[in-house]
Amino acid sequence: MKRITSAQLCSQLKNLGINNGDVVYVKADLLSIGIIEGDVRSGLLNALLAVVGETGTIITAAYTKTFFFPMFNKNRKFFSAASTPNTGSLAKLMLKHPASIRSKHPTNSYVAIGPASSQLLSNHDHTSSSFEPLRQVMRLKGKCVIIGCIDSSPGHTTTHLAQHDLGYASQNIFKGLVGATFSLDGETKVFLRKDFGGHNLGARKIYSTYLDKGVIRTSEVGNTTGLMSIAQDAYDIDIDLLKKDKKLILCSSPTCFSCRVCWKYNILDIPKYISAKLIQKFILMLKAIS
């Protein structure tokens, strides 16, 4: 794995289409980029901040754990501004930045750094859609960037916002059953989640349309590949495709619990899922015997 300098990384991010003053929603796998000389731990974040400059803003997801029936054992299921995100190292690094702002949504918070942070996040709380900050990114003519996780975490969160806007995100069987607790005016409150994006691997199906419409730009970023699109352009494609086929976002794995079982509009896949899981267990049993 080749080493890369901060200057080279900044140049590559500019080639990807990130400019001074931009609002950029970022998903990234830091390990895939490689070793950044002189700035091993925070190299990507510092490069992003350098490229967007003092007038630009970086935002990423800082989602936290969701619990079944959070009204029980409330103190163990509590969200606060200090809660550790489960969305990767970039979110953790951004939360440690002295200029970062985190939204108050109890399960799907976001963190941002830059002058547009308050506009992006100030109203994102327990009363908001899980994916509402992406609407604010679009209003600010922002961009979506994926670095090093195109295969493992494909798709822009604009797709989940489109699911919400079309009413699909509320058709999950876990609606109202999972969530977290949080503090409101000094009291511990229970938040029950009502909208879900689901398994994001299905977003790979949308990439071909992104490419056909010319909304994707790619560039080398360290040892991996970066992908950039204008958030509004991606969202418009997401809405158009999901209007025609709400199941498009579902992945193709017959044993994926999230895609085969969790959606009320896809209940016909449940028997197929059960059959596939039984066959899978039978094969594993035969391998263990042999």
CSV table of N, CA and C in Angstrom, one decimal, residues 19-104:
chain,number,residue,atom,x,y,z
A,19,ASN,N,-14.6,21.5,-4.0
A,19,ASN,CA,-14.1,22.8,-4.2
A,19,ASN,C,-14.2,23.7,-3.0
A,20,ASN,N,-13.5,24.8,-3.0
A,20,ASN,CA,-13.6,25.7,-1.9
A,20,ASN,C,-15.0,26.2,-1.7
A,21,GLY,N,-15.5,26.2,-0.5
A,21,GLY,CA,-16.8,26.7,-0.2
A,21,GLY,C,-17.9,25.6,-0.3
A,22,ASP,N,-17.6,24.4,-0.7
A,22,ASP,CA,-18.6,23.4,-0.9
A,22,ASP,C,-19.1,22.9,0.5
A,23,VAL,N,-20.4,22.4,0.4
A,23,VAL,CA,-21.0,21.6,1.5
A,23,VAL,C,-20.9,20.2,1.0
A,24,VAL,N,-20.2,19.3,1.8
A,24,VAL,CA,-20.0,17.9,1.3
A,24,VAL,C,-20.4,16.9,2.3
A,25,TYR,N,-21.3,16.0,1.9
A,25,TYR,CA,-21.7,14.9,2.8
A,25,TYR,C,-20.7,13.7,2.4
A,26,VAL,N,-20.0,13.2,3.4
A,26,VAL,CA,-18.9,12.2,3.1
A,26,VAL,C,-19.2,10.9,3.8
A,27,LYS,N,-19.0,9.8,3.1
A,27,LYS,CA,-18.9,8.4,3.6
A,27,LYS,C,-17.5,8.0,3.2
A,28,ALA,N,-16.8,7.4,4.2
A,28,ALA,CA,-15.4,7.0,3.9
A,28,ALA,C,-14.9,5.9,4.7
A,29,ASP,N,-14.1,5.1,4.1
A,29,ASP,CA,-13.3,4.0,4.8
A,29,ASP,C,-11.9,4.5,4.9
A,30,LEU,N,-11.5,5.0,6.1
A,30,LEU,CA,-10.2,5.6,6.2
A,30,LEU,C,-9.0,4.7,5.9
A,31,LEU,N,-9.2,3.4,6.3
A,31,LEU,CA,-8.1,2.5,6.1
A,31,LEU,C,-7.8,2.2,4.7
A,32,SER,N,-8.8,2.3,3.8
A,32,SER,CA,-8.6,2.0,2.4
A,32,SER,C,-7.7,3.1,1.7
A,33,ILE,N,-7.7,4.2,2.3
A,33,ILE,CA,-6.9,5.3,1.7
A,33,ILE,C,-5.4,5.1,1.7
A,34,GLY,N,-5.0,4.5,2.8
A,34,GLY,CA,-3.6,4.2,3.0
A,34,GLY,C,-3.0,5.2,4.1
A,35,ILE,N,-1.6,5.2,4.2
A,35,ILE,CA,-0.9,6.0,5.1
A,35,ILE,C,-0.7,7.4,4.6
A,36,ILE,N,-1.2,8.4,5.3
A,36,ILE,CA,-1.0,9.8,4.9
A,36,ILE,C,0.2,10.3,5.7
A,37,GLU,N,1.3,10.6,5.1
A,37,GLU,CA,2.5,11.0,5.8
A,37,GLU,C,2.3,12.3,6.6
A,38,GLY,N,2.7,12.2,7.9
A,38,GLY,CA,2.7,13.3,8.7
A,38,GLY,C,1.3,13.6,9.4
A,39,ASP,N,0.3,12.8,8.9
A,39,ASP,CA,-1.1,13.0,9.5
A,39,ASP,C,-1.8,11.7,9.3
A,40,VAL,N,-1.3,10.6,9.9
A,40,VAL,CA,-1.8,9.3,9.7
A,40,VAL,C,-3.2,9.1,10.2
A,41,ARG,N,-3.6,9.7,11.3
A,41,ARG,CA,-4.9,9.5,11.9
A,41,ARG,C,-6.0,10.4,11.3
A,42,SER,N,-5.7,11.6,11.2
A,42,SER,CA,-6.7,12.6,10.8
A,42,SER,C,-6.5,13.2,9.4
A,43,GLY,N,-5.7,12.5,8.6
A,43,GLY,CA,-5.3,13.0,7.3
A,43,GLY,C,-6.5,13.3,6.3
A,44,LEU,N,-7.4,12.4,6.2
A,44,LEU,CA,-8.5,12.7,5.3
A,44,LEU,C,-9.4,13.8,5.8
A,45,LEU,N,-9.7,13.9,7.1
A,45,LEU,CA,-10.5,14.9,7.6
A,45,LEU,C,-9.8,16.3,7.4
A,46,ASN,N,-8.6,16.4,7.7
A,46,ASN,CA,-7.8,17.6,7.5
A,46,ASN,C,-7.7,18.0,6.1
A,47,ALA,N,-7.6,17.0,5.2
A,47,ALA,CA,-7.5,17.4,3.8
A,47,ALA,C,-8.9,17.9,3.3
A,48,LEU,N,-9.9,17.2,3.7
A,48,LEU,CA,-11.3,17.7,3.3
A,48,LEU,C,-11.5,19.2,3.8
A,49,LEU,N,-11.1,19.4,5.0
A,49,LEU,CA,-11.3,20.8,5.6
A,49,LEU,C,-10.5,21.8,4.8
A,50,ALA,N,-9.3,21.4,4.5
A,50,ALA,CA,-8.4,22.3,3.7
A,50,ALA,C,-9.0,22.6,2.3
A,51,VAL,N,-9.5,21.6,1.7
A,51,VAL,CA,-10.0,21.8,0.3
A,51,VAL,C,-11.3,22.6,0.3
A,52,VAL,N,-12.2,22.4,1.2
A,52,VAL,CA,-13.5,23.2,1.3
A,52,VAL,C,-13.2,24.6,1.9
A,53,GLY,N,-12.1,24.7,2.6
A,53,GLY,CA,-11.7,26.0,3.1
A,53,GLY,C,-12.6,26.5,4.3
A,54,GLU,N,-12.4,27.7,4.7
A,54,GLU,CA,-13.1,28.3,5.8
A,54,GLU,C,-14.6,28.5,5.5
A,55,THR,N,-15.0,28.6,4.3
A,55,THR,CA,-16.4,28.8,3.9
A,55,THR,C,-17.1,27.6,3.6
A,56,GLY,N,-16.4,26.4,3.6
A,56,GLY,CA,-17.0,25.2,3.3
A,56,GLY,C,-17.4,24.4,4.5
A,57,THR,N,-18.2,23.3,4.3
A,57,THR,CA,-18.7,22.5,5.5
A,57,THR,C,-18.6,21.0,5.1
A,58,ILE,N,-18.2,20.2,6.1
A,58,ILE,CA,-18.2,18.8,5.9
A,58,ILE,C,-19.2,18.2,6.9
A,59,ILE,N,-20.0,17.2,6.4
A,59,ILE,CA,-21.0,16.5,7.2
A,59,ILE,C,-20.9,15.0,7.0
A,60,THR,N,-21.1,14.3,8.0
A,60,THR,CA,-21.2,12.8,7.9
A,60,THR,C,-22.2,12.3,8.9
A,61,ALA,N,-22.6,11.0,8.7
A,61,ALA,CA,-23.5,10.3,9.6
A,61,ALA,C,-22.8,9.9,10.9
A,62,ALA,N,-23.5,10.1,12.0
A,62,ALA,CA,-22.9,9.7,13.3
A,62,ALA,C,-24.0,8.9,14.1
A,63,TYR,N,-24.6,7.9,13.3
A,63,TYR,CA,-25.6,7.1,13.9
A,63,TYR,C,-25.2,6.3,15.1
A,64,THR,N,-26.1,6.0,16.0
A,64,THR,CA,-25.8,5.3,17.2
A,64,THR,C,-26.7,4.1,17.4
A,65,LYS,N,-26.5,3.3,18.4
A,65,LYS,CA,-27.2,2.0,18.6
A,65,LYS,C,-28.7,2.3,18.8
A,66,THR,N,-29.5,1.4,18.2
A,66,THR,CA,-30.9,1.4,18.3
A,66,THR,C,-31.3,0.2,19.2
A,67,PHE,N,-32.2,0.4,20.1
A,67,PHE,CA,-32.6,-0.7,21.1
A,67,PHE,C,-34.1,-1.1,20.9
A,68,PHE,N,-34.3,-2.3,21.1
A,68,PHE,CA,-35.7,-2.8,21.2
A,68,PHE,C,-36.3,-2.3,22.5
A,69,PHE,N,-37.6,-1.8,22.4
A,69,PHE,CA,-38.3,-1.4,23.6
A,69,PHE,C,-37.5,-0.6,24.6
A,70,PRO,N,-37.1,0.6,24.1
A,70,PRO,CA,-36.2,1.5,24.9
A,70,PRO,C,-36.9,2.0,26.2
A,71,MET,N,-38.2,1.8,26.3
A,71,MET,CA,-38.9,2.3,27.5
A,71,MET,C,-38.5,1.5,28.8
A,72,PHE,N,-37.8,0.3,28.5
A,72,PHE,CA,-37.3,-0.5,29.6
A,72,PHE,C,-35.8,-0.3,29.8
A,73,ASN,N,-35.3,-0.2,31.0
A,73,ASN,CA,-33.9,0.1,31.3
A,73,ASN,C,-33.5,1.3,30.6
A,74,LYS,N,-34.2,2.4,30.8
A,74,LYS,CA,-34.0,3.7,30.0
A,74,LYS,C,-32.5,4.2,30.1
A,75,ASN,N,-31.9,4.1,31.3
A,75,ASN,CA,-30.6,4.7,31.5
A,75,ASN,C,-29.5,3.9,30.6
A,76,ARG,N,-29.8,2.7,30.3
A,76,ARG,CA,-28.8,1.9,29.5
A,76,ARG,C,-29.0,2.2,28.0
A,77,LYS,N,-30.0,2.8,27.6
A,77,LYS,CA,-30.3,3.0,26.2
A,77,LYS,C,-30.4,4.5,25.8
A,78,PHE,N,-29.5,5.3,26.5
A,78,PHE,CA,-29.5,6.7,26.4
A,78,PHE,C,-28.6,7.3,25.4
A,79,PHE,N,-29.2,8.2,24.6
A,79,PHE,CA,-28.4,9.0,23.6
A,79,PHE,C,-28.0,10.4,24.1
A,80,SER,N,-26.7,10.7,24.0
A,80,SER,CA,-26.3,12.1,24.3
A,80,SER,C,-25.3,12.5,23.2
A,81,ALA,N,-24.9,13.8,23.3
A,81,ALA,CA,-23.9,14.3,22.4
A,81,ALA,C,-22.6,13.6,22.4
A,82,ALA,N,-22.4,12.9,23.5
A,82,ALA,CA,-21.1,12.1,23.7
A,82,ALA,C,-21.2,10.7,23.3
A,83,SER,N,-22.4,10.2,22.8
A,83,SER,CA,-22.5,8.8,22.4
A,83,SER,C,-21.6,8.5,21.3
A,84,THR,N,-21.0,7.3,21.3
A,84,THR,CA,-20.1,6.8,20.3
A,84,THR,C,-20.9,6.4,19.1
A,85,PRO,N,-20.6,6.9,17.9
A,85,PRO,CA,-21.3,6.5,16.7
A,85,PRO,C,-20.8,5.2,16.2
A,86,ASN,N,-21.7,4.5,15.4
A,86,ASN,CA,-21.3,3.2,14.9
A,86,ASN,C,-21.1,3.3,13.3
A,87,THR,N,-20.8,4.5,12.9
A,87,THR,CA,-20.7,4.7,11.4
A,87,THR,C,-19.3,4.9,11.0
A,88,GLY,N,-18.3,4.5,11.8
A,88,GLY,CA,-17.0,4.5,11.3
A,88,GLY,C,-16.1,5.6,12.0
A,89,SER,N,-14.8,5.6,11.6
A,89,SER,CA,-13.8,6.4,12.2
A,89,SER,C,-13.9,7.9,11.8
A,90,LEU,N,-14.4,8.2,10.7
A,90,LEU,CA,-14.5,9.6,10.3
A,90,LEU,C,-15.5,10.3,11.2
A,91,ALA,N,-16.6,9.7,11.5
A,91,ALA,CA,-17.6,10.4,12.4
A,91,ALA,C,-16.9,10.6,13.8
A,92,LYS,N,-16.2,9.6,14.3
A,92,LYS,CA,-15.5,9.7,15.6
A,92,LYS,C,-14.5,10.8,15.6
A,93,LEU,N,-13.7,10.9,14.5
A,93,LEU,CA,-12.8,12.0,14.4
A,93,LEU,C,-13.4,13.4,14.4
A,94,MET,N,-14.5,13.5,13.6
A,94,MET,CA,-15.2,14.7,13.5
A,94,MET,C,-15.8,15.2,14.8
A,95,LEU,N,-16.3,14.2,15.6
A,95,LEU,CA,-16.9,14.6,16.9
A,95,LEU,C,-15.9,15.1,17.9
A,96,LYS,N,-14.6,14.7,17.7
A,96,LYS,CA,-13.5,15.2,18.6
A,96,LYS,C,-13.0,16.6,18.1
A,97,HIS,N,-13.4,17.0,16.9
A,97,HIS,CA,-12.9,18.3,16.4
A,97,HIS,C,-13.6,19.4,17.3
A,98,PRO,N,-12.9,20.4,17.7
A,98,PRO,CA,-13.4,21.5,18.5
A,98,PRO,C,-14.5,22.3,17.9
A,99,ALA,N,-14.6,22.3,16.6
A,99,ALA,CA,-15.6,23.1,15.9
A,99,ALA,C,-16.8,22.3,15.4
A,100,SER,N,-16.8,21.1,15.8
A,100,SER,CA,-17.9,20.2,15.3
A,100,SER,C,-19.2,20.5,16.0
A,101,ILE,N,-20.3,20.2,15.3
A,101,ILE,CA,-21.7,20.3,15.8
A,101,ILE,C,-22.4,19.0,15.5
A,102,ARG,N,-23.1,18.5,16.5
A,102,ARG,CA,-23.8,17.2,16.3
A,102,ARG,C,-25.3,17.4,16.4
A,103,SER,N,-26.1,16.8,15.6
A,103,SER,CA,-27.6,17.0,15.7
A,103,SER,C,-28.1,16.2,16.9
A,104,LYS,N,-29.3,16.4,17.2
A,104,LYS,CA,-29.9,15.8,18.5
A,104,LYS,C,-30.8,14.6,18.2
